[in-house]
Amino acid sequence: SLVGSEMCIRDRTNTYTETIVHRVTGALRAKRVTVQNGENDYTETYIFYEADGVTQKARYVVQTKKDEAETWTEDVTKEATE
């Protein structure tokens, strides 16, 4: 189970950043960055980290849009980690 704390930051460019850190070690475990590209369009990037809090384990990008018929669609891409 994940033991940690969560923090959310919103800036003026409609970018939201949430992080989860290990409560004891302080190591970064996960991060989600949401960018609102328009009223019905946003991109979320999910990054998961190894126990060291530095090495990326997995990275996903979710592009979400609402069309003229009010239907939401999501396109999920798993990106390579370095």
mmCIF file of N, CA and C in Angstrom:
data_model
loop_
_atom_site.group_PDB
_atom_site.id
_atom_site.type_symbol
_atom_site.label_atom_id
_atom_site.label_comp_id
_atom_site.label_asym_id
_atom_site.label_seq_id
_atom_site.Cartn_x
_atom_site.Cartn_y
_atom_site.Cartn_z
ATOM 1 N N SER A 1 0.839 -1.185 0.000
ATOM 2 C CA SER A 1 0.000 0.000 0.000
ATOM 3 C C SER A 1 0.877 1.238 0.000
ATOM 4 N N LEU A 2 0.344 2.286 -0.583
ATOM 5 C CA LEU A 2 1.089 3.532 -0.688
ATOM 6 C C LEU A 2 0.905 4.350 0.584
ATOM 7 N N VAL A 3 1.995 4.683 1.201
ATOM 8 C CA VAL A 3 1.957 5.525 2.391
ATOM 9 C C VAL A 3 2.597 6.840 1.999
ATOM 10 N N GLY A 4 1.826 7.908 2.063
ATOM 11 C CA GLY A 4 2.407 9.178 1.665
ATOM 12 C C GLY A 4 1.465 10.323 1.905
ATOM 13 N N SER A 5 1.847 11.460 1.396
ATOM 14 C CA SER A 5 1.007 12.640 1.503
ATOM 15 C C SER A 5 0.837 13.220 0.115
ATOM 16 N N GLU A 6 -0.189 14.033 -0.046
ATOM 17 C CA GLU A 6 -0.497 14.583 -1.353
ATOM 18 C C GLU A 6 -0.457 16.102 -1.283
ATOM 19 N N MET A 7 0.013 16.713 -2.366
ATOM 20 C CA MET A 7 0.058 18.161 -2.446
ATOM 21 C C MET A 7 -0.441 18.581 -3.822
ATOM 22 N N CYS A 8 -1.209 19.653 -3.890
ATOM 23 C CA CYS A 8 -1.745 20.143 -5.153
ATOM 24 C C CYS A 8 -1.363 21.601 -5.313
ATOM 25 N N ILE A 9 -0.871 21.953 -6.508
ATOM 26 C CA ILE A 9 -0.487 23.328 -6.809
ATOM 27 C C ILE A 9 -1.178 23.734 -8.106
ATOM 28 N N ARG A 10 -1.773 24.924 -8.113
ATOM 29 C CA ARG A 10 -2.389 25.464 -9.324
ATOM 30 C C ARG A 10 -1.687 26.772 -9.640
ATOM 31 N N ASP A 11 -1.310 26.952 -10.908
ATOM 32 C CA ASP A 11 -0.675 28.217 -11.272
ATOM 33 C C ASP A 11 -1.576 29.009 -12.218
ATOM 34 N N ARG A 12 -1.110 30.149 -12.645
ATOM 35 C CA ARG A 12 -1.918 31.048 -13.459
ATOM 36 C C ARG A 12 -2.088 30.592 -14.899
ATOM 37 N N THR A 13 -1.369 29.605 -15.344
ATOM 38 C CA THR A 13 -1.460 29.147 -16.730
ATOM 39 C C THR A 13 -2.391 27.952 -16.858
ATOM 40 N N ASN A 14 -3.294 27.764 -15.888
ATOM 41 C CA ASN A 14 -4.218 26.633 -15.889
ATOM 42 C C ASN A 14 -3.492 25.296 -15.879
ATOM 43 N N THR A 15 -2.393 25.250 -15.149
ATOM 44 C CA THR A 15 -1.649 24.018 -14.950
ATOM 45 C C THR A 15 -1.772 23.631 -13.483
ATOM 46 N N TYR A 16 -2.144 22.393 -13.237
ATOM 47 C CA TYR A 16 -2.310 21.870 -11.889
ATOM 48 C C TYR A 16 -1.294 20.755 -11.688
ATOM 49 N N THR A 17 -0.587 20.778 -10.571
ATOM 50 C CA THR A 17 0.384 19.732 -10.276
ATOM 51 C C THR A 17 0.038 19.104 -8.936
ATOM 52 N N GLU A 18 -0.073 17.783 -8.923
ATOM 53 C CA GLU A 18 -0.306 17.035 -7.691
ATOM 54 C C GLU A 18 0.842 16.057 -7.510
ATOM 55 N N THR A 19 1.329 15.937 -6.289
ATOM 56 C CA THR A 19 2.411 14.995 -6.017
ATOM 57 C C THR A 19 2.044 14.124 -4.826
ATOM 58 N N ILE A 20 2.591 12.928 -4.832
ATOM 59 C CA ILE A 20 2.481 12.022 -3.693
ATOM 60 C C ILE A 20 3.903 11.672 -3.284
ATOM 61 N N VAL A 21 4.213 11.918 -2.015
ATOM 62 C CA VAL A 21 5.540 11.604 -1.496
ATOM 63 C C VAL A 21 5.420 10.602 -0.357
ATOM 64 N N HIS A 22 6.461 9.808 -0.188
ATOM 65 C CA HIS A 22 6.498 8.833 0.895
ATOM 66 C C HIS A 22 6.564 9.585 2.212
ATOM 67 N N ARG A 23 5.702 9.241 3.134
ATOM 68 C CA ARG A 23 5.579 9.975 4.401
ATOM 69 C C ARG A 23 6.860 9.908 5.241
ATOM 70 N N VAL A 24 7.561 8.803 5.202
ATOM 71 C CA VAL A 24 8.743 8.640 6.046
ATOM 72 C C VAL A 24 10.006 9.161 5.354
ATOM 73 N N THR A 25 10.232 8.735 4.112
ATOM 74 C CA THR A 25 11.474 9.090 3.420
ATOM 75 C C THR A 25 11.403 10.418 2.690
ATOM 76 N N GLY A 26 10.196 10.880 2.380
ATOM 77 C CA GLY A 26 10.049 12.116 1.616
ATOM 78 C C GLY A 26 10.284 11.943 0.131
ATOM 79 N N ALA A 27 10.501 10.689 -0.311
ATOM 80 C CA ALA A 27 10.773 10.417 -1.720
ATOM 81 C C ALA A 27 9.502 10.614 -2.554
ATOM 82 N N LEU A 28 9.662 11.225 -3.709
ATOM 83 C CA LEU A 28 8.559 11.411 -4.641
ATOM 84 C C LEU A 28 8.109 10.059 -5.171
ATOM 85 N N ARG A 29 6.821 9.763 -5.116
ATOM 86 C CA ARG A 29 6.307 8.473 -5.583
ATOM 87 C C ARG A 29 5.490 8.608 -6.858
ATOM 88 N N ALA A 30 4.749 9.713 -6.987
ATOM 89 C CA ALA A 30 3.923 9.913 -8.170
ATOM 90 C C ALA A 30 3.643 11.392 -8.359
ATOM 91 N N LYS A 31 3.381 11.756 -9.623
ATOM 92 C CA LYS A 31 3.056 13.134 -9.939
ATOM 93 C C LYS A 31 2.015 13.147 -11.057
ATOM 94 N N ARG A 32 1.052 14.064 -10.956
ATOM 95 C CA ARG A 32 0.101 14.278 -12.047
ATOM 96 C C ARG A 32 0.119 15.757 -12.375
ATOM 97 N N VAL A 33 0.336 16.057 -13.656
ATOM 98 C CA VAL A 33 0.320 17.435 -14.125
ATOM 99 C C VAL A 33 -0.841 17.558 -15.109
ATOM 100 N N THR A 34 -1.774 18.467 -14.815
ATOM 101 C CA THR A 34 -2.932 18.689 -15.667
ATOM 102 C C THR A 34 -2.827 20.079 -16.273
ATOM 103 N N VAL A 35 -2.919 20.147 -17.608
ATOM 104 C CA VAL A 35 -2.885 21.418 -18.319
ATOM 105 C C VAL A 35 -4.217 21.586 -19.028
ATOM 106 N N GLN A 36 -4.930 22.661 -18.708
ATOM 107 C CA GLN A 36 -6.199 22.940 -19.374
ATOM 108 C C GLN A 36 -5.880 23.730 -20.631
ATOM 109 N N ASN A 37 -6.106 23.077 -21.794
ATOM 110 C CA ASN A 37 -5.778 23.686 -23.076
ATOM 111 C C ASN A 37 -6.900 24.573 -23.596
ATOM 112 N N GLY A 38 -8.076 24.402 -23.084
ATOM 113 C CA GLY A 38 -9.248 25.159 -23.495
ATOM 114 C C GLY A 38 -10.401 24.719 -22.619
ATOM 115 N N GLU A 39 -11.584 25.257 -22.887
ATOM 116 C CA GLU A 39 -12.734 24.931 -22.048
ATOM 117 C C GLU A 39 -13.052 23.443 -22.043
ATOM 118 N N ASN A 40 -12.911 22.775 -23.167
ATOM 119 C CA ASN A 40 -13.267 21.360 -23.287
ATOM 120 C C ASN A 40 -12.091 20.507 -23.733
ATOM 121 N N ASP A 41 -10.893 20.859 -23.298
ATOM 122 C CA ASP A 41 -9.700 20.169 -23.774
ATOM 123 C C ASP A 41 -8.609 20.280 -22.710
ATOM 124 N N TYR A 42 -8.117 19.133 -22.246
ATOM 125 C CA TYR A 42 -7.003 19.183 -21.316
ATOM 126 C C TYR A 42 -6.118 17.949 -21.455
ATOM 127 N N THR A 43 -4.889 18.085 -20.971
ATOM 128 C CA THR A 43 -3.889 17.024 -21.031
ATOM 129 C C THR A 43 -3.421 16.728 -19.613
ATOM 130 N N GLU A 44 -3.391 15.446 -19.251
ATOM 131 C CA GLU A 44 -2.872 15.027 -17.954
ATOM 132 C C GLU A 44 -1.667 14.122 -18.185
ATOM 133 N N THR A 45 -0.612 14.360 -17.453
ATOM 134 C CA THR A 45 0.566 13.509 -17.494
ATOM 135 C C THR A 45 0.729 12.883 -16.121
ATOM 136 N N TYR A 46 0.762 11.561 -16.087
ATOM 137 C CA TYR A 46 0.944 10.801 -14.848
ATOM 138 C C TYR A 46 2.344 10.212 -14.870
ATOM 139 N N ILE A 47 3.121 10.476 -13.833
ATOM 140 C CA ILE A 47 4.478 9.943 -13.732
ATOM 141 C C ILE A 47 4.585 9.183 -12.417
ATOM 142 N N PHE A 48 5.057 7.941 -12.497
ATOM 143 C CA PHE A 48 5.253 7.107 -11.316
ATOM 144 C C PHE A 48 6.746 6.861 -11.153
ATOM 145 N N TYR A 49 7.222 6.929 -9.897
ATOM 146 C CA TYR A 49 8.654 6.864 -9.613
ATOM 147 C C TYR A 49 9.029 5.607 -8.842
ATOM 148 N N GLU A 50 10.281 5.180 -9.047
ATOM 149 C CA GLU A 50 10.857 4.087 -8.262
ATOM 150 C C GLU A 50 11.025 4.572 -6.816
ATOM 151 N N ALA A 51 11.405 3.680 -5.927
ATOM 152 C CA ALA A 51 11.539 4.006 -4.500
ATOM 153 C C ALA A 51 12.551 5.120 -4.238
ATOM 154 N N ASP A 52 13.506 5.336 -5.165
ATOM 155 C CA ASP A 52 14.505 6.394 -4.959
ATOM 156 C C ASP A 52 13.921 7.798 -5.134
ATOM 157 N N GLY A 53 12.703 7.889 -5.692
ATOM 158 C CA GLY A 53 12.052 9.183 -5.879
ATOM 159 C C GLY A 53 12.567 9.991 -7.041
ATOM 160 N N VAL A 54 13.484 9.423 -7.818
ATOM 161 C CA VAL A 54 14.080 10.132 -8.942
ATOM 162 C C VAL A 54 13.831 9.397 -10.265
ATOM 163 N N THR A 55 14.061 8.093 -10.254
ATOM 164 C CA THR A 55 13.950 7.276 -11.464
ATOM 165 C C THR A 55 12.484 7.067 -11.828
ATOM 166 N N GLN A 56 12.143 7.444 -13.069
ATOM 167 C CA GLN A 56 10.768 7.252 -13.524
ATOM 168 C C GLN A 56 10.514 5.782 -13.828
ATOM 169 N N LYS A 57 9.408 5.264 -13.287
ATOM 170 C CA LYS A 57 9.011 3.878 -13.510
ATOM 171 C C LYS A 57 8.043 3.775 -14.683
ATOM 172 N N ALA A 58 7.108 4.702 -14.773
ATOM 173 C CA ALA A 58 6.117 4.700 -15.848
ATOM 174 C C ALA A 58 5.627 6.122 -16.067
ATOM 175 N N ARG A 59 5.202 6.388 -17.306
ATOM 176 C CA ARG A 59 4.717 7.721 -17.672
ATOM 177 C C ARG A 59 3.571 7.565 -18.666
ATOM 178 N N TYR A 60 2.433 8.176 -18.353
ATOM 179 C CA TYR A 60 1.252 8.113 -19.213
ATOM 180 C C TYR A 60 0.763 9.524 -19.508
ATOM 181 N N VAL A 61 0.315 9.752 -20.737
ATOM 182 C CA VAL A 61 -0.277 11.023 -21.115
ATOM 183 C C VAL A 61 -1.709 10.750 -21.548
ATOM 184 N N VAL A 62 -2.655 11.501 -20.960
ATOM 185 C CA VAL A 62 -4.076 11.346 -21.266
ATOM 186 C C VAL A 62 -4.564 12.661 -21.861
ATOM 187 N N GLN A 63 -5.017 12.609 -23.120
ATOM 188 C CA GLN A 63 -5.586 13.780 -23.790
ATOM 189 C C GLN A 63 -7.097 13.629 -23.748
ATOM 190 N N THR A 64 -7.789 14.575 -23.135
ATOM 191 C CA THR A 64 -9.239 14.506 -22.965
ATOM 192 C C THR A 64 -9.889 15.697 -23.664
ATOM 193 N N LYS A 65 -10.934 15.395 -24.467
ATOM 194 C CA LYS A 65 -11.645 16.450 -25.205
ATOM 195 C C LYS A 65 -13.138 16.173 -25.193
ATOM 196 N N LYS A 66 -13.915 17.259 -25.262
ATOM 197 C CA LYS A 66 -15.366 17.142 -25.404
ATOM 198 C C LYS A 66 -15.738 17.721 -26.757
ATOM 199 N N ASP A 67 -16.484 16.936 -27.556
ATOM 200 C CA ASP A 67 -16.855 17.399 -28.888
ATOM 201 C C ASP A 67 -18.155 18.198 -28.859
ATOM 202 N N GLU A 68 -18.612 18.604 -30.037
ATOM 203 C CA GLU A 68 -19.814 19.439 -30.142
ATOM 204 C C GLU A 68 -21.071 18.721 -29.669
ATOM 205 N N ALA A 69 -21.067 17.379 -29.693
ATOM 206 C CA ALA A 69 -22.213 16.590 -29.224
ATOM 207 C C ALA A 69 -22.143 16.341 -27.708
ATOM 208 N N GLU A 70 -21.206 17.036 -27.031
ATOM 209 C CA GLU A 70 -21.042 16.906 -25.583
ATOM 210 C C GLU A 70 -20.524 15.534 -25.152
ATOM 211 N N THR A 71 -19.801 14.863 -26.038
ATOM 212 C CA THR A 71 -19.224 13.556 -25.745
ATOM 213 C C THR A 71 -17.742 13.721 -25.408
ATOM 214 N N TRP A 72 -17.346 13.204 -24.241
ATOM 215 C CA TRP A 72 -15.943 13.259 -23.831
ATOM 216 C C TRP A 72 -15.204 12.058 -24.394
ATOM 217 N N THR A 73 -13.999 12.270 -24.886
ATOM 218 C CA THR A 73 -13.144 11.177 -25.348
ATOM 219 C C THR A 73 -11.770 11.330 -24.696
ATOM 220 N N GLU A 74 -11.116 10.186 -24.476
ATOM 221 C CA GLU A 74 -9.767 10.187 -23.909
ATOM 222 C C GLU A 74 -8.851 9.358 -24.795
ATOM 223 N N ASP A 75 -7.671 9.872 -25.016
ATOM 224 C CA ASP A 75 -6.633 9.167 -25.749
ATOM 225 C C ASP A 75 -5.467 8.987 -24.782
ATOM 226 N N VAL A 76 -5.143 7.729 -24.448
ATOM 227 C CA VAL A 76 -4.107 7.430 -23.461
ATOM 228 C C VAL A 76 -2.878 6.878 -24.176
ATOM 229 N N THR A 77 -1.722 7.452 -23.870
ATOM 230 C CA THR A 77 -0.459 7.019 -24.455
ATOM 231 C C THR A 77 0.521 6.711 -23.349
ATOM 232 N N LYS A 78 1.154 5.546 -23.413
ATOM 233 C CA LYS A 78 2.225 5.233 -22.476
ATOM 234 C C LYS A 78 3.529 5.667 -23.146
ATOM 235 N N GLU A 79 4.248 6.555 -22.470
ATOM 236 C CA GLU A 79 5.504 7.044 -23.007
ATOM 237 C C GLU A 79 6.686 6.284 -22.435
ATOM 238 N N ALA A 80 7.761 6.248 -23.190
ATOM 239 C CA ALA A 80 8.982 5.610 -22.734
ATOM 240 C C ALA A 80 9.591 6.433 -21.601
ATOM 241 N N THR A 81 10.145 5.762 -20.630
ATOM 242 C CA THR A 81 10.841 6.448 -19.547
ATOM 243 C C THR A 81 12.328 6.382 -19.803
ATOM 244 N N GLU A 82 13.033 7.365 -19.288
ATOM 245 C CA GLU A 82 14.491 7.438 -19.531
ATOM 246 C C GLU A 82 15.271 6.725 -18.475
#
